[in-house]
Short mmCIF file of C-alpha atoms and ligand atoms in Angstrom, two decimals:
data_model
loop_
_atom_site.label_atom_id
_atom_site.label_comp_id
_atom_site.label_asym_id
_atom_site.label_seq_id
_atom_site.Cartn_x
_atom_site.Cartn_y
_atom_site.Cartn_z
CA UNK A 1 -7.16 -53.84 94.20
CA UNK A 2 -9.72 -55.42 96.05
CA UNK A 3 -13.01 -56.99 94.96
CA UNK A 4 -15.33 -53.72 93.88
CA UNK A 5 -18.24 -55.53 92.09
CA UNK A 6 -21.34 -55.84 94.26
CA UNK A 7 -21.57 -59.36 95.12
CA UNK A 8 -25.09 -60.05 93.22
CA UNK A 9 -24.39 -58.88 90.05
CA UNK A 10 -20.70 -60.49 90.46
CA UNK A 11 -22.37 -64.25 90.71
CA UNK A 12 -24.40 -63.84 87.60
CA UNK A 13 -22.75 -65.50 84.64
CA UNK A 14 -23.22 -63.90 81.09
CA UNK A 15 -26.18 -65.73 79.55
CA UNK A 16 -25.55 -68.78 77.18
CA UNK A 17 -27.10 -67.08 74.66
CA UNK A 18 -24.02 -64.87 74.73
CA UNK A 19 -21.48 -67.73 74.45
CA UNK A 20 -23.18 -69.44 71.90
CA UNK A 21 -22.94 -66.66 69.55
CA UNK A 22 -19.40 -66.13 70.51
CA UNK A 23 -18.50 -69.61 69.35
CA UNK A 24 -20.44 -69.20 66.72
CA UNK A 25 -18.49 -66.27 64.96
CA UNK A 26 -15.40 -68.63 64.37
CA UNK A 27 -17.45 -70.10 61.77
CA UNK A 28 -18.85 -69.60 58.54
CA UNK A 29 -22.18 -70.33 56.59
CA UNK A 30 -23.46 -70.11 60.51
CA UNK A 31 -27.55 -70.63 60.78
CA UNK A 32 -28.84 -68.49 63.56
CA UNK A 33 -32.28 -70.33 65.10
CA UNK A 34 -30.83 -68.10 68.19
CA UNK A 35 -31.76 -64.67 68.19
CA UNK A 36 -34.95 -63.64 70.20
CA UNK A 37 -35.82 -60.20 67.64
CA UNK A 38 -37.80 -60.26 64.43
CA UNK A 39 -35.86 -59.88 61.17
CA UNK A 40 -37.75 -57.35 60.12
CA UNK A 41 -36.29 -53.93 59.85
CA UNK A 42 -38.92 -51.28 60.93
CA UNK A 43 -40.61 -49.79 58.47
CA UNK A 44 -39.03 -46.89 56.62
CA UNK A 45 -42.13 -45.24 57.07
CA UNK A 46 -42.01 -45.37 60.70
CA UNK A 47 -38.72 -44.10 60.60
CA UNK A 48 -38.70 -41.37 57.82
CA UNK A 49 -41.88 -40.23 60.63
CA UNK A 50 -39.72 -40.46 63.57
CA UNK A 51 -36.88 -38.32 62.06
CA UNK A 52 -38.96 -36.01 61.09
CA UNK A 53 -40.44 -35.32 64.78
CA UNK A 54 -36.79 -34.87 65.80
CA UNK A 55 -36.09 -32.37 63.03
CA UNK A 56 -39.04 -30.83 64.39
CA UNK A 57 -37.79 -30.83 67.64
CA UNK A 58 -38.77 -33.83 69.24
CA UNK A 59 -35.09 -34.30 70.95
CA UNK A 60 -36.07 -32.80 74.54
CA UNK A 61 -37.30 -35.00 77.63
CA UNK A 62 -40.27 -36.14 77.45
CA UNK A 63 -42.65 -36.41 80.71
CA UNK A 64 -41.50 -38.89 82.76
CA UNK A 65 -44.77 -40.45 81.89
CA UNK A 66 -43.83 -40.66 78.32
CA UNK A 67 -45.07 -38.24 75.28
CA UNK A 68 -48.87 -36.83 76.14
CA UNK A 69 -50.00 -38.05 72.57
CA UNK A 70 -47.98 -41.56 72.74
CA UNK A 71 -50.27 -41.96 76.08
CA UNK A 72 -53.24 -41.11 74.42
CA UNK A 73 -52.70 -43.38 71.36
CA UNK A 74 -51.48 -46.81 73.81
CA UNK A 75 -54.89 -45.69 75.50
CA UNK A 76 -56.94 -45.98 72.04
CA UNK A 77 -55.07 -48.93 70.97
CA UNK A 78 -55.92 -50.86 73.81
CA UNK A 79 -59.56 -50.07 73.85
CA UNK A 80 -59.48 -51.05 70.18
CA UNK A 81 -57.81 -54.47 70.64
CA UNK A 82 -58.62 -55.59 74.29
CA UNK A 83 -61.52 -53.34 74.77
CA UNK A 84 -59.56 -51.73 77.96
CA UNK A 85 -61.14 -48.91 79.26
CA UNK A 86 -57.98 -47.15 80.59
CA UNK A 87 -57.16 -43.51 81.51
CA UNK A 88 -54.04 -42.12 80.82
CA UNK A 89 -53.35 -42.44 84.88
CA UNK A 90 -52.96 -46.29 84.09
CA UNK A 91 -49.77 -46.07 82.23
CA UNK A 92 -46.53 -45.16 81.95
CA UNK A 93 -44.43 -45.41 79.09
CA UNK A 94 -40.99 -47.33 79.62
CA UNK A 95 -37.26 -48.11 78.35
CA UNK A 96 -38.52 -51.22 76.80
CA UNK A 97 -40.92 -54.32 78.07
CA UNK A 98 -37.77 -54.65 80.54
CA UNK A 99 -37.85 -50.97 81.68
CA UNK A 100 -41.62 -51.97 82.52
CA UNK A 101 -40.05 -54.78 84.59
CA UNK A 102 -37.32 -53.49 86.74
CA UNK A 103 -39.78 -50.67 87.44
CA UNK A 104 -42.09 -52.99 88.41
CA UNK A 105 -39.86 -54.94 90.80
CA UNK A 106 -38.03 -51.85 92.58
CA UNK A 107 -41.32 -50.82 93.79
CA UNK A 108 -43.21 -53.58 94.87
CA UNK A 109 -40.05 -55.97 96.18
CA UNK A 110 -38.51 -55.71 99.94
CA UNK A 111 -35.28 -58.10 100.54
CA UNK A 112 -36.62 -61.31 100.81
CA UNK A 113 -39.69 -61.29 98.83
CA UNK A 114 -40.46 -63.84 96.58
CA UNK A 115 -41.67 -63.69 93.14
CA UNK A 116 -43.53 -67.03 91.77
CA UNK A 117 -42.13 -67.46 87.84
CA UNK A 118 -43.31 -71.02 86.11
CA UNK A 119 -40.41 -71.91 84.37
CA UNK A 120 -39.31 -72.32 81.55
CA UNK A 121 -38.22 -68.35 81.98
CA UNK A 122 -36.86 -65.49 79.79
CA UNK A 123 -33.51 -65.88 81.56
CA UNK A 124 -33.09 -61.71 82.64
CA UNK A 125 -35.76 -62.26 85.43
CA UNK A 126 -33.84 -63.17 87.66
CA UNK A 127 -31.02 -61.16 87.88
CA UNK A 128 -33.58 -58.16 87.67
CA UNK A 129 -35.63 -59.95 91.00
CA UNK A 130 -32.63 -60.56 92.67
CA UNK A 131 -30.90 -57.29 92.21
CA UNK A 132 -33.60 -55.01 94.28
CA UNK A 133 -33.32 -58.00 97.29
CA UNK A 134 -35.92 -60.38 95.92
CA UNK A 135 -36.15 -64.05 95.14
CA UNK A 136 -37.20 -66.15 92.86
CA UNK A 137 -39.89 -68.74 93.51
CA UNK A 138 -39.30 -71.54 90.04
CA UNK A 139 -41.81 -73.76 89.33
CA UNK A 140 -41.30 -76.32 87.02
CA UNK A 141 -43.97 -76.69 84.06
CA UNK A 142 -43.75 -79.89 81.78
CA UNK A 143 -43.86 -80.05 78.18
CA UNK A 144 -46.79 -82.96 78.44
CA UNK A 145 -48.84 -79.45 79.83
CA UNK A 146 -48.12 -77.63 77.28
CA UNK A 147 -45.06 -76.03 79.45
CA UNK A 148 -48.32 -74.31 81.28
CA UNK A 149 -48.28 -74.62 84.73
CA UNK A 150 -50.25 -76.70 87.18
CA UNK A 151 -52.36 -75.14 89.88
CA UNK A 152 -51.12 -77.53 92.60
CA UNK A 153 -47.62 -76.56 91.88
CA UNK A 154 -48.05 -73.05 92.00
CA UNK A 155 -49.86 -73.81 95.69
CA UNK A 156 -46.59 -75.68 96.72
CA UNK A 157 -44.68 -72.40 95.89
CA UNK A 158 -46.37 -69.84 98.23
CA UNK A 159 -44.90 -69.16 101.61
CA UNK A 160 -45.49 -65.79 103.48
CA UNK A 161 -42.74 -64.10 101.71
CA UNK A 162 -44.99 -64.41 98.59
CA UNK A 163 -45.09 -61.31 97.09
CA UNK A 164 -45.74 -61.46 93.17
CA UNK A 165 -46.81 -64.08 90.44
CA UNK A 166 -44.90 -63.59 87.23
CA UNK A 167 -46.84 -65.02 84.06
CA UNK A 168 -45.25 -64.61 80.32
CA UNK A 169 -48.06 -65.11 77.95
CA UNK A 170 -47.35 -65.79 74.42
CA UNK A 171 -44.03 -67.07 76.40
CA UNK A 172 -40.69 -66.90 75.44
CA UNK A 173 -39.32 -69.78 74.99
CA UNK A 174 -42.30 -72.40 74.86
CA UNK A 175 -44.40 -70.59 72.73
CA UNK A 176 -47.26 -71.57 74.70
CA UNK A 177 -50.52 -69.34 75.02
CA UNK A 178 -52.53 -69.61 78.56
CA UNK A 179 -56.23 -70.52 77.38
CA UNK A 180 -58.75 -68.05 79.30
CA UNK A 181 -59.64 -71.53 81.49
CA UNK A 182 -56.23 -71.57 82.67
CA UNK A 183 -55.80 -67.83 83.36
CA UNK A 184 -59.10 -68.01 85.30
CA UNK A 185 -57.55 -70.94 87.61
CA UNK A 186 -54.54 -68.75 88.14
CA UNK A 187 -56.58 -65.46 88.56
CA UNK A 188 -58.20 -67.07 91.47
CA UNK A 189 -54.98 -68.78 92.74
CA UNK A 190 -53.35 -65.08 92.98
CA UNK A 191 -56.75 -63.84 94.74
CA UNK A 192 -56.73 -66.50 97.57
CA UNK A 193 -52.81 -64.91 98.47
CA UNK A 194 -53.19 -62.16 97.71
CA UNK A 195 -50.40 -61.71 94.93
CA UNK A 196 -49.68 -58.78 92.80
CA UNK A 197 -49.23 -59.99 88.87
CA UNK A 198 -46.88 -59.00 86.70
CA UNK A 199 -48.40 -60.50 83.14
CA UNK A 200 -45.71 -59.94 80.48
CA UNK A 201 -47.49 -59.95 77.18
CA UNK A 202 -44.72 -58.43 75.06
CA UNK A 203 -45.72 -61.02 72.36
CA UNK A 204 -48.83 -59.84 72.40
CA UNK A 205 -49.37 -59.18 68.74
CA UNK A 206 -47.48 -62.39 67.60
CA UNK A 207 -50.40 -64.84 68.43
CA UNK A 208 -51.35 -67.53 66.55
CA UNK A 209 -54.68 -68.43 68.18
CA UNK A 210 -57.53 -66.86 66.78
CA UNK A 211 -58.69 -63.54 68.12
CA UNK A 212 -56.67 -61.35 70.89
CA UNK A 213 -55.46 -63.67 73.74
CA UNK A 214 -57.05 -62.67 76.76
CA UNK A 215 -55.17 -61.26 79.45
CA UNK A 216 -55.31 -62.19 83.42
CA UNK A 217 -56.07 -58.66 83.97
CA UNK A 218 -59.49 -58.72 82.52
CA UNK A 219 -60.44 -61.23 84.47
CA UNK A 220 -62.71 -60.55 87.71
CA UNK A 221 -61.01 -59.27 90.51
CA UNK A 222 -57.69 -59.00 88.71
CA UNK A 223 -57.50 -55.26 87.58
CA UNK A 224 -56.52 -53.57 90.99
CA UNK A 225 -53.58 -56.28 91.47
CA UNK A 226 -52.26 -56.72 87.88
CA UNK A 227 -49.67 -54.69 85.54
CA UNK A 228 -49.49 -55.61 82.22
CA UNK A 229 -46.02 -54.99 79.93
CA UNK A 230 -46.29 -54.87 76.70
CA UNK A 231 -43.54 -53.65 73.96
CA UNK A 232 -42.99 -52.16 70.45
CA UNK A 233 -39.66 -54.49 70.34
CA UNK A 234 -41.17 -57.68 69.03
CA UNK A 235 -45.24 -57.13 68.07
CA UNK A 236 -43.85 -53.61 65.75
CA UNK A 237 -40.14 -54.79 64.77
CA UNK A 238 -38.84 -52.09 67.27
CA UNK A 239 -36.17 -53.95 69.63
CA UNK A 240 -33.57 -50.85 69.12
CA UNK A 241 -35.84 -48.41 69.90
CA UNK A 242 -36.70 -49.38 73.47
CA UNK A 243 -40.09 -48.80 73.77
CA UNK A 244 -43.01 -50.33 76.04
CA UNK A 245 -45.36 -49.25 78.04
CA UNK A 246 -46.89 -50.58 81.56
CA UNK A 247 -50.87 -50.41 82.49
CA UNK A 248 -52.60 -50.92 85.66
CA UNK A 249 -54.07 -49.60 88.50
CA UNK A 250 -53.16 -45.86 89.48
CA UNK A 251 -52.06 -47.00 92.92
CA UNK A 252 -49.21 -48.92 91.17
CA UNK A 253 -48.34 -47.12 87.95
CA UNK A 254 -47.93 -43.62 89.99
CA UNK A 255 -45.02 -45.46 91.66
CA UNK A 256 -43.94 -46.91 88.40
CA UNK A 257 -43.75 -43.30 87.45
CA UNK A 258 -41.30 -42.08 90.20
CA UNK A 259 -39.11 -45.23 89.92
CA UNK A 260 -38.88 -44.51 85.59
CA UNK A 261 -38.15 -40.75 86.45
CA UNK A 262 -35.22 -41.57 88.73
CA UNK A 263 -33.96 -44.40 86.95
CA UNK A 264 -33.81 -43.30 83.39
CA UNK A 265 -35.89 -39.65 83.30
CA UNK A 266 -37.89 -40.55 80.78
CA UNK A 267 -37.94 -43.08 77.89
CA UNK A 268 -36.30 -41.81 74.69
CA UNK A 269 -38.09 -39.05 72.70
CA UNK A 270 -37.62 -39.98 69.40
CA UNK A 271 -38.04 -43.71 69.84
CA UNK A 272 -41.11 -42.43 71.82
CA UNK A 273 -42.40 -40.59 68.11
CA UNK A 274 -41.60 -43.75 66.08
CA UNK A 275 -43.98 -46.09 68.34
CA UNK A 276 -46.50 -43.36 67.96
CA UNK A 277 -46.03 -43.83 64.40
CA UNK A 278 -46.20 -47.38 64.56
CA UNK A 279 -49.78 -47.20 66.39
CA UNK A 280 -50.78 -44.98 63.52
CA UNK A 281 -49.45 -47.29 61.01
CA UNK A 282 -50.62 -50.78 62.19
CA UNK A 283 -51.46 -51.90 58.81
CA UNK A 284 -47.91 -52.13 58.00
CA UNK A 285 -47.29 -55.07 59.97
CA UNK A 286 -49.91 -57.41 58.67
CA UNK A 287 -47.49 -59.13 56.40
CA UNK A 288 -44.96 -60.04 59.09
CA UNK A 289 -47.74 -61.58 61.45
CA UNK A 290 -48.51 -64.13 58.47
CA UNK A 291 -45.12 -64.31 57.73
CA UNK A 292 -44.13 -65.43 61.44
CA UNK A 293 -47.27 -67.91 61.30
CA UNK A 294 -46.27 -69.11 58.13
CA UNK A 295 -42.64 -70.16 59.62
CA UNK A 296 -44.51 -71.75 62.78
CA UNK A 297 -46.05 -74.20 60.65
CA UNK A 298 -43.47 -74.81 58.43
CA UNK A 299 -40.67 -75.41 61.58
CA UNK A 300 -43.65 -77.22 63.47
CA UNK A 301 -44.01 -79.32 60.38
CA UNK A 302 -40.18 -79.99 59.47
CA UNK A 303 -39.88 -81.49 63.55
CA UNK A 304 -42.66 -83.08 63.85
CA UNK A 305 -41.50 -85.33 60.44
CA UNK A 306 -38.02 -85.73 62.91
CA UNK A 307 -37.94 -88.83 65.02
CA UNK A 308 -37.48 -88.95 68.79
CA UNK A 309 -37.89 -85.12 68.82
CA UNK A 310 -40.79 -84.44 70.60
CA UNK A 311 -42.65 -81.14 70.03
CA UNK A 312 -44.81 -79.33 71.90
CA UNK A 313 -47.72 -76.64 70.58
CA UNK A 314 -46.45 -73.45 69.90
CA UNK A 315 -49.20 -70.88 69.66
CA UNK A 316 -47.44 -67.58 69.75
CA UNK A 317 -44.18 -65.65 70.00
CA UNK A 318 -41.43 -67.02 67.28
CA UNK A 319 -40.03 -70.01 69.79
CA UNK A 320 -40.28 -73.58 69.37
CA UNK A 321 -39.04 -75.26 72.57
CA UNK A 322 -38.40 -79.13 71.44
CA UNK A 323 -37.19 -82.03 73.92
CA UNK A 324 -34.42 -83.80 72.56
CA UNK A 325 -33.53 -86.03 75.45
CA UNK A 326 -33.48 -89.04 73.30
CA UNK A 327 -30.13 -87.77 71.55
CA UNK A 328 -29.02 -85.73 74.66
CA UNK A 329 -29.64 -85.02 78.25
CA UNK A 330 -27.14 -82.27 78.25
CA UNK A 331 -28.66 -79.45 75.98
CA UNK A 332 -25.46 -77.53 76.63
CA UNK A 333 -23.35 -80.12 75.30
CA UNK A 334 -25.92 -80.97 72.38
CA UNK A 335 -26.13 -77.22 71.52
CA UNK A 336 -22.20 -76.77 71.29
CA UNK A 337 -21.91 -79.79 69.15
CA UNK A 338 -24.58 -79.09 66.57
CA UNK A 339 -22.75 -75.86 66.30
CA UNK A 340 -19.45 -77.46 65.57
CA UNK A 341 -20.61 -80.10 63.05
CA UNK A 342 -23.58 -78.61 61.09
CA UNK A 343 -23.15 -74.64 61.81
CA UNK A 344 -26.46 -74.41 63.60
CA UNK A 345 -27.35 -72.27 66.73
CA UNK A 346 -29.93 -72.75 69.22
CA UNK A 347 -29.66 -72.08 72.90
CA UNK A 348 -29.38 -74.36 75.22
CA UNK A 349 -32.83 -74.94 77.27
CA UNK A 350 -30.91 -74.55 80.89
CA UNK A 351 -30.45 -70.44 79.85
CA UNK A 352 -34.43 -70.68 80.65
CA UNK A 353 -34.29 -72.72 84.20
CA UNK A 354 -32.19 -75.66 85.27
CA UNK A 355 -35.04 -78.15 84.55
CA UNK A 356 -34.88 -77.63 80.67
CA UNK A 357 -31.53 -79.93 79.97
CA UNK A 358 -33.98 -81.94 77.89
CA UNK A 359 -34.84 -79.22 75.64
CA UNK A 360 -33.48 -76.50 73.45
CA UNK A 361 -35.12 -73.33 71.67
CA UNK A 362 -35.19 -72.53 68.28
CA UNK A 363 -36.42 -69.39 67.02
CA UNK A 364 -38.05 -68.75 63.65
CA UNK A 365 -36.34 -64.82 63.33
CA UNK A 366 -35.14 -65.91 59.86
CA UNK A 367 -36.40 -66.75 56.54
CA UNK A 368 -38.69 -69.63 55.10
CA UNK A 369 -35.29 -70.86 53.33
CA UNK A 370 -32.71 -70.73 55.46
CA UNK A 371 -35.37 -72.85 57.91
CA UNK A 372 -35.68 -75.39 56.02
CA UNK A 373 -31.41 -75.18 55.46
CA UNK A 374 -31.23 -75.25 59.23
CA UNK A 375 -33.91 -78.23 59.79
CA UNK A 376 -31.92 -80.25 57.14
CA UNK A 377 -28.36 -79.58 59.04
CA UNK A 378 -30.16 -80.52 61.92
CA UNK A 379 -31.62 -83.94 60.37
CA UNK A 380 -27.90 -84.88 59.60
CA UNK A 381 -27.03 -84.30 62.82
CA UNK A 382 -29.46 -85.96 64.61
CA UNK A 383 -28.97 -88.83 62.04
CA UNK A 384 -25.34 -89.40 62.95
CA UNK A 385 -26.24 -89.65 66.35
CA UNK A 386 -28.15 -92.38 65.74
N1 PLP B 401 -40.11 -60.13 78.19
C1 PLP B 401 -39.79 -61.21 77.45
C2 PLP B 401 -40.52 -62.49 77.71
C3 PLP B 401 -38.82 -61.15 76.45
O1 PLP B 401 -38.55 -62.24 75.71
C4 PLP B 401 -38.15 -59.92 76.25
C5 PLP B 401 -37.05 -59.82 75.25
O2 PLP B 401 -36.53 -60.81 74.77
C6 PLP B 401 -38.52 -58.82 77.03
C7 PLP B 401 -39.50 -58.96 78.00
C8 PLP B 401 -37.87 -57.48 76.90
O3 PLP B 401 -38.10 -56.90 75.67
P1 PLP B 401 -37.88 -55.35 75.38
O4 PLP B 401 -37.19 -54.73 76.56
O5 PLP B 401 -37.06 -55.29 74.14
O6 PLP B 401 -39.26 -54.79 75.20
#
């Protein structure tokens, strides 16, 4: 038979993520540092809620929108916590933070566009730019900056094909958190080309900083070109539900709207119920923000007391993204073998952009004890090495 498989999604390998969990089911007593979802269960409380909207007949489409009283909640919320004054017109509920995204891209991407992304990179960007026609613009950030990204570079990335900048604040995998100085540099950097944002703040909630992180789209003359994505996956425990929402100006959510109604009808109704619960519920999640700080500091701490790995600050999300490249130039390679000989996984810093060989990402999505099991595997590994 000949080739059927469309030609972009053919040349897109499965992530590394993938085959490092793969390999890592041959084994036994295997320490996961991989997995980019909380530990957490959702609350039964949430759920028992949920449930109980469906068996009240919660099981029909919702608006394409999303649920009328899920709107009006996200709108409370975020005048609580960010002090947004939004409308329901300024959002639209979606399949998940990456619903938010591929809505985001269908509509504002012709073939050829280019969308600026400082890497390091949650690795389904990509695919997702480069499946409507569009093309990604890298630009390397360096872990003496914090893995933040330096105006000059983002200047040598424009060209007239420039279309959209693409920030990920708390970012997954650094862990870094833009400082308001920084987001006002790049604020003005997207004015003078006139660049739509795309601010990805699904880790939101998981911030380590004191107080709410700002967001570019508060910032003067950012609200009419920015959408913001946020999701119930990681800030509420919620990844298998596949909620988030997008907000922004009317001009570009309205769109959003027609691309989510043809593409998936509406996000799912139930799911929709349980982050309505969630929002009602907030207090239930206190714990597991202190308990992700709590394993910040305690990973931080265990590296930092590792020599010739050198750390950089991780102020939100549940990533540390450390640069081993005195052991190993080939994270890859390094990866595979700490797997084999100490039954540890992390993934491989090139799944997030092919400058990251030097580094690899470990997340904190399991408990206090088996961290400090998986830093001491990893101390015996990096001490044969020596
Ligand atoms: N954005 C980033 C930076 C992520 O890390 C993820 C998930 O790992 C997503 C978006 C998508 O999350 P979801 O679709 O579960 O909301």
């Amino acid at each position: 038979m000949k080739q059927r498989i469309a030609e972009p999604v053919n040349r897109v390998p499965f992530s590394v993520i993938r085959e490092m969990s793969q390999r890592a089911a041959a084994y036994e007593k295997v320490i996961t540092l991989g997995i980019g979802e909380p530990d957490f269960h959702t609350p039964a409380e949430i759920s028992r809620l949920a449930l109980q909207d469906a068996e009240n007949g919660a099981t029909h489409y919702t608006p394409a929108q999303g649920d009328p009283e899920l709107l009006q909640a996200v709108v409370a919320y975020l005048k609580e916590r960010n002090g947004e004054s939004l409308s329901t017109r300024n959002l639209v509920v979606t399949h998940g933070g990456m619903g938010a995204l591929n809505a985001f891209f269908r509509l504002t991407l012709e073939p050829g566009d280019e969308v600026i992304i400082p890497e390091p990179y949650f690795p389904s960007y990509k695919p997702q730019v480069e499946w409507v026609g569009g093309v990604v613009a890298g630009v390397h950030t360096r872990p003496a900056d914090g893995f933040m990204p330096r105006i000059e570079d983002l200047e040598r990335a424009v060209t007239p094909k420039s279309k959209a900048l693409l920030l990920n604040t708390p970012n997954n995998p650094s862990g870094a958190v833009y400082p308001e100085a920084l987001l006002q540099e790049i604020a003005a950097f997207a004015r003078r080309h006139d660049l739509l944002v795309l601010s990805d703040e699904v880790y939101e909630r998981l911030c380590f900083t004191s107080g709410t992180p700002r967001s570019i789209r508060s910032l003067s003359g950012m609200e009419e070109r920015t959408v913001v994505v946020h999701s119930f996956s990681k800030s509420f425990a919620m990844t298998g539900w596949r909620i988030g929402y997008a907000f922004g100006p009317e001009w570009l959510i309205t769109p959003m709207i027609k691309v989510a109604s043809y593409y998936t009808s509406c996000a799912s109704s139930v799911s929709q119920r349980a982050a309505l619960a969630a929002l009602k519920n907030q207090k239930l999640f206190t714990a597991m923000y202190h308990e992700f700080e709590s394993r910040r500091d305690l990973i931080c701490k265990r590296l930092a007391a590792m020599d010739h790995i050198r750390l950089t600050r991780a102020d939100g999300a549940f990533y540390v993204f450390p640069d081993i490249s005195h052991f190993s130039r080939d994270s890859r390679e390094f990866a595979l073998d700490l797997l084999d000989r100490q039954q540890v996984v992390v993934v491989p810093g090139e799944a997030f952009g092919s400058g990251y060989k030097d580094c690899i990402r470990i997340a904190f999505t399991i408990g206090r004890d088996a961290i400090n099991e998986a830093m001491d595997r990893l101390e015996a590994y990096l001490a044969s090495l020596q």
